[in-house]
Amino acid sequence: EVQLVESGGGLVQPGGSLRLACAASGFKFSSYSMNWVRQAPGKGLEWISYISGTGLTSAYIASVKGRFIISRDNAHNSLFLQMNSLRAEDTAVYYCTRDRRFPRGGYIDFWGQGALVTVSS
Amino acid sequence: DIQVTQSPSSLSASVGDRVTITCQANQTISNFLNWYQQRPGKAPQLLIYTASSLQTGVPSRFSGSGSGTDFTLTINNLQPDDFATYYCQQSFSTAPWTFGQGTKVEVK
């Protein structure tokens, strides 16, 4: 059974940093690209970052580029999101997700339960 | 970035109804359009991928259609479990993948 379990969420002051982790199990982790998707309170879904199975390729949405870093440790089946220079508008539930990605197209087939990040003074 | 616009933003329906939600992209995306369901307080779940393929385990009352810029999610014989928010998402671009704003299906 595929499982994705996020940790590391919490309350942080504006300008601060936080590192989210996602523990994956039930599948060959290194064979899949992974993403972080967030959802602000009462709002819709927003894809923010992706990393390839090898970790060599990544991408970010413009609003987090230069502040957030996605990484993975395939030896320990773990995905990470280092979030720096946090802003109030980064307040959201952050979901770790697995995708099926092709040369063109793809979809997210598994989601974690989410980790709440609150940026407030 | 490719934008996808869902309509309506909300709708009211009754058990047994047929519900239709549309998603329009601002440029052609072939059939690289997915649909997700999110129940309150839960993570989203994949319903339909590449416009019309039903994800394993999803009831056959859910169906998707469309290509190019216009797509539709249809729910036949609406069930109590189906009152939720639905999102479309395009994957034509490598990044970013973008979601529609969501459609909340509420009890009439």
CSV table of N, CA and C in Angstrom, one decimal, chain A residues 35 37 39 43-47 50 59-62 95 99-101 103-114, chain B residues 1 32 34 36 38 41-46 48-50 55 87 89-101:
chain,number,residue,atom,x,y,z
A,35,ASN,N,6.1,15.6,-6.0
A,35,ASN,CA,5.7,17.0,-6.0
A,35,ASN,C,5.3,17.5,-4.6
A,37,VAL,N,2.3,20.1,-3.4
A,37,VAL,CA,1.1,20.9,-3.7
A,37,VAL,C,0.6,21.5,-2.4
A,39,GLN,N,-2.4,24.2,-0.3
A,39,GLN,CA,-3.8,24.7,-0.3
A,39,GLN,C,-3.9,25.6,0.9
A,43,LYS,N,-9.1,27.8,0.3
A,43,LYS,CA,-8.7,28.1,-1.1
A,43,LYS,C,-8.5,26.8,-1.9
A,44,GLY,N,-8.2,27.0,-3.2
A,44,GLY,CA,-7.9,25.8,-4.1
A,44,GLY,C,-6.5,25.3,-4.0
A,45,LEU,N,-6.3,24.3,-4.9
A,45,LEU,CA,-5.0,23.6,-4.9
A,45,LEU,C,-4.0,24.4,-5.7
A,46,GLU,N,-2.7,24.4,-5.3
A,46,GLU,CA,-1.6,25.1,-6.1
A,46,GLU,C,-0.4,24.2,-6.1
A,47,TRP,N,-0.1,23.7,-7.3
A,47,TRP,CA,1.2,22.9,-7.4
A,47,TRP,C,2.4,23.9,-7.2
A,50,TYR,N,8.3,20.2,-8.2
A,50,TYR,CA,8.4,18.9,-8.6
A,50,TYR,C,9.9,18.5,-8.7
A,59,ALA,N,11.6,21.7,-10.6
A,59,ALA,CA,10.9,22.9,-11.1
A,59,ALA,C,10.1,23.5,-10.0
A,60,TYR,N,9.8,24.8,-10.1
A,60,TYR,CA,9.1,25.5,-9.1
A,60,TYR,C,8.1,26.5,-9.7
A,61,ILE,N,7.1,26.8,-8.9
A,61,ILE,CA,6.2,27.9,-9.3
A,61,ILE,C,6.9,29.2,-9.1
A,62,ALA,N,6.6,30.2,-9.8
A,62,ALA,CA,7.4,31.5,-9.8
A,62,ALA,C,7.4,32.1,-8.4
A,95,TYR,N,0.9,19.3,0.7
A,95,TYR,CA,0.7,17.9,0.4
A,95,TYR,C,1.9,17.4,-0.3
A,99,ASP,N,3.6,11.4,-8.6
A,99,ASP,CA,3.0,11.5,-9.9
A,99,ASP,C,3.4,10.4,-10.8
A,100,ARG,N,2.6,10.2,-11.8
A,100,ARG,CA,3.0,9.4,-13.0
A,100,ARG,C,3.2,10.5,-14.1
A,101,ARG,N,4.5,10.6,-14.5
A,101,ARG,CA,4.9,11.7,-15.4
A,101,ARG,C,5.5,11.0,-16.7
A,103,PRO,N,6.8,11.8,-21.0
A,103,PRO,CA,7.4,12.9,-21.8
A,103,PRO,C,6.5,14.1,-22.0
A,104,ARG,N,5.2,13.7,-22.2
A,104,ARG,CA,4.2,14.8,-22.2
A,104,ARG,C,3.0,14.3,-21.3
A,105,GLY,N,2.6,15.1,-20.4
A,105,GLY,CA,1.5,14.8,-19.6
A,105,GLY,C,1.8,14.0,-18.3
A,106,GLY,N,0.8,13.7,-17.6
A,106,GLY,CA,1.0,13.0,-16.3
A,106,GLY,C,-0.2,13.3,-15.4
A,107,TYR,N,-0.1,12.7,-14.2
A,107,TYR,CA,-1.1,13.0,-13.2
A,107,TYR,C,-0.6,12.6,-11.8
A,108,ILE,N,-1.3,13.2,-10.8
A,108,ILE,CA,-0.9,12.9,-9.4
A,108,ILE,C,-1.8,11.7,-9.0
A,109,ASP,N,-1.2,10.6,-8.6
A,109,ASP,CA,-2.0,9.4,-8.2
A,109,ASP,C,-2.1,9.1,-6.7
A,110,PHE,N,-1.2,9.7,-5.9
A,110,PHE,CA,-1.3,9.5,-4.5
A,110,PHE,C,-0.9,10.8,-3.8
A,111,TRP,N,-1.6,11.1,-2.7
A,111,TRP,CA,-1.4,12.3,-1.9
A,111,TRP,C,-1.2,11.9,-0.4
A,112,GLY,N,-0.3,12.7,0.3
A,112,GLY,CA,-0.2,12.5,1.7
A,112,GLY,C,-1.4,13.2,2.4
A,113,GLN,N,-1.4,13.1,3.7
A,113,GLN,CA,-2.5,13.7,4.5
A,113,GLN,C,-2.4,15.2,4.6
A,114,GLY,N,-1.2,15.7,4.4
A,114,GLY,CA,-0.9,17.2,4.5
A,114,GLY,C,-0.3,17.6,5.8
B,1,ASP,N,2.2,30.8,-18.3
B,1,ASP,CA,1.7,29.5,-17.7
B,1,ASP,C,0.3,29.3,-18.3
B,32,PHE,N,-4.4,16.3,-22.0
B,32,PHE,CA,-3.6,16.2,-20.7
B,32,PHE,C,-4.4,17.0,-19.6
B,34,ASN,N,-6.7,16.3,-16.0
B,34,ASN,CA,-7.1,15.4,-15.0
B,34,ASN,C,-8.1,16.0,-14.0
B,36,TYR,N,-9.8,15.7,-10.0
B,36,TYR,CA,-9.7,15.2,-8.6
B,36,TYR,C,-10.9,15.6,-7.8
B,38,GLN,N,-12.1,16.3,-3.8
B,38,GLN,CA,-11.6,16.5,-2.4
B,38,GLN,C,-12.8,16.7,-1.5
B,41,GLY,N,-11.8,18.3,4.6
B,41,GLY,CA,-10.8,17.9,5.6
B,41,GLY,C,-9.9,16.8,5.1
B,42,LYS,N,-10.0,16.4,3.9
B,42,LYS,CA,-9.3,15.3,3.3
B,42,LYS,C,-8.4,15.7,2.2
B,43,ALA,N,-7.4,14.9,1.9
B,43,ALA,CA,-6.6,15.1,0.7
B,43,ALA,C,-7.3,14.8,-0.6
B,44,PRO,N,-7.0,15.5,-1.7
B,44,PRO,CA,-7.7,15.1,-2.9
B,44,PRO,C,-7.4,13.7,-3.4
B,45,GLN,N,-8.3,13.2,-4.2
B,45,GLN,CA,-8.1,11.9,-4.8
B,45,GLN,C,-8.3,12.0,-6.3
B,46,LEU,N,-7.5,11.2,-7.1
B,46,LEU,CA,-7.6,11.2,-8.5
B,46,LEU,C,-8.8,10.5,-9.0
B,48,ILE,N,-10.1,11.0,-12.7
B,48,ILE,CA,-10.0,10.8,-14.1
B,48,ILE,C,-8.6,11.4,-14.5
B,49,TYR,N,-7.9,10.6,-15.4
B,49,TYR,CA,-6.7,11.1,-16.0
B,49,TYR,C,-6.7,11.1,-17.5
B,50,THR,N,-5.9,11.9,-18.1
B,50,THR,CA,-5.9,12.1,-19.5
B,50,THR,C,-7.3,12.2,-20.1
B,55,GLN,N,-9.7,6.3,-13.1
B,55,GLN,CA,-8.7,5.8,-12.1
B,55,GLN,C,-9.2,4.5,-11.5
B,87,TYR,N,-11.7,19.4,-8.8
B,87,TYR,CA,-10.7,20.2,-9.4
B,87,TYR,C,-10.2,19.6,-10.7
B,89,GLN,N,-7.0,19.8,-13.6
B,89,GLN,CA,-5.6,20.1,-13.5
B,89,GLN,C,-5.0,19.7,-14.9
B,90,GLN,N,-4.2,20.7,-15.5
B,90,GLN,CA,-3.6,20.4,-16.7
B,90,GLN,C,-2.1,19.9,-16.5
B,91,SER,N,-1.7,19.0,-17.4
B,91,SER,CA,-0.3,18.6,-17.3
B,91,SER,C,0.3,18.6,-18.7
B,92,PHE,N,-0.2,19.5,-19.6
B,92,PHE,CA,0.4,19.7,-20.9
B,92,PHE,C,1.8,20.3,-20.8
B,93,SER,N,1.9,21.3,-19.9
B,93,SER,CA,3.3,21.9,-19.6
B,93,SER,C,4.0,21.0,-18.6
B,94,THR,N,5.3,20.9,-18.8
B,94,THR,CA,6.2,20.2,-17.8
B,94,THR,C,6.0,20.8,-16.4
B,95,ALA,N,6.0,22.1,-16.4
B,95,ALA,CA,5.9,22.9,-15.2
B,95,ALA,C,5.5,24.3,-15.6
B,96,PRO,N,4.6,25.0,-14.8
B,96,PRO,CA,3.9,24.4,-13.7
B,96,PRO,C,2.7,23.6,-14.1
B,97,TRP,N,2.3,22.6,-13.4
B,97,TRP,CA,1.0,22.0,-13.5
B,97,TRP,C,0.0,23.0,-12.8
B,98,THR,N,-1.1,23.2,-13.4
B,98,THR,CA,-2.0,24.2,-12.9
B,98,THR,C,-3.4,23.6,-12.7
B,99,PHE,N,-4.0,24.0,-11.6
B,99,PHE,CA,-5.4,23.5,-11.2
B,99,PHE,C,-6.4,24.6,-11.5
B,100,GLY,N,-7.6,24.1,-11.8
B,100,GLY,CA,-8.7,25.0,-11.8
B,100,GLY,C,-9.1,25.5,-10.4
B,101,GLN,N,-10.0,26.4,-10.3
B,101,GLN,CA,-10.4,27.0,-9.0
B,101,GLN,C,-11.2,26.1,-8.2
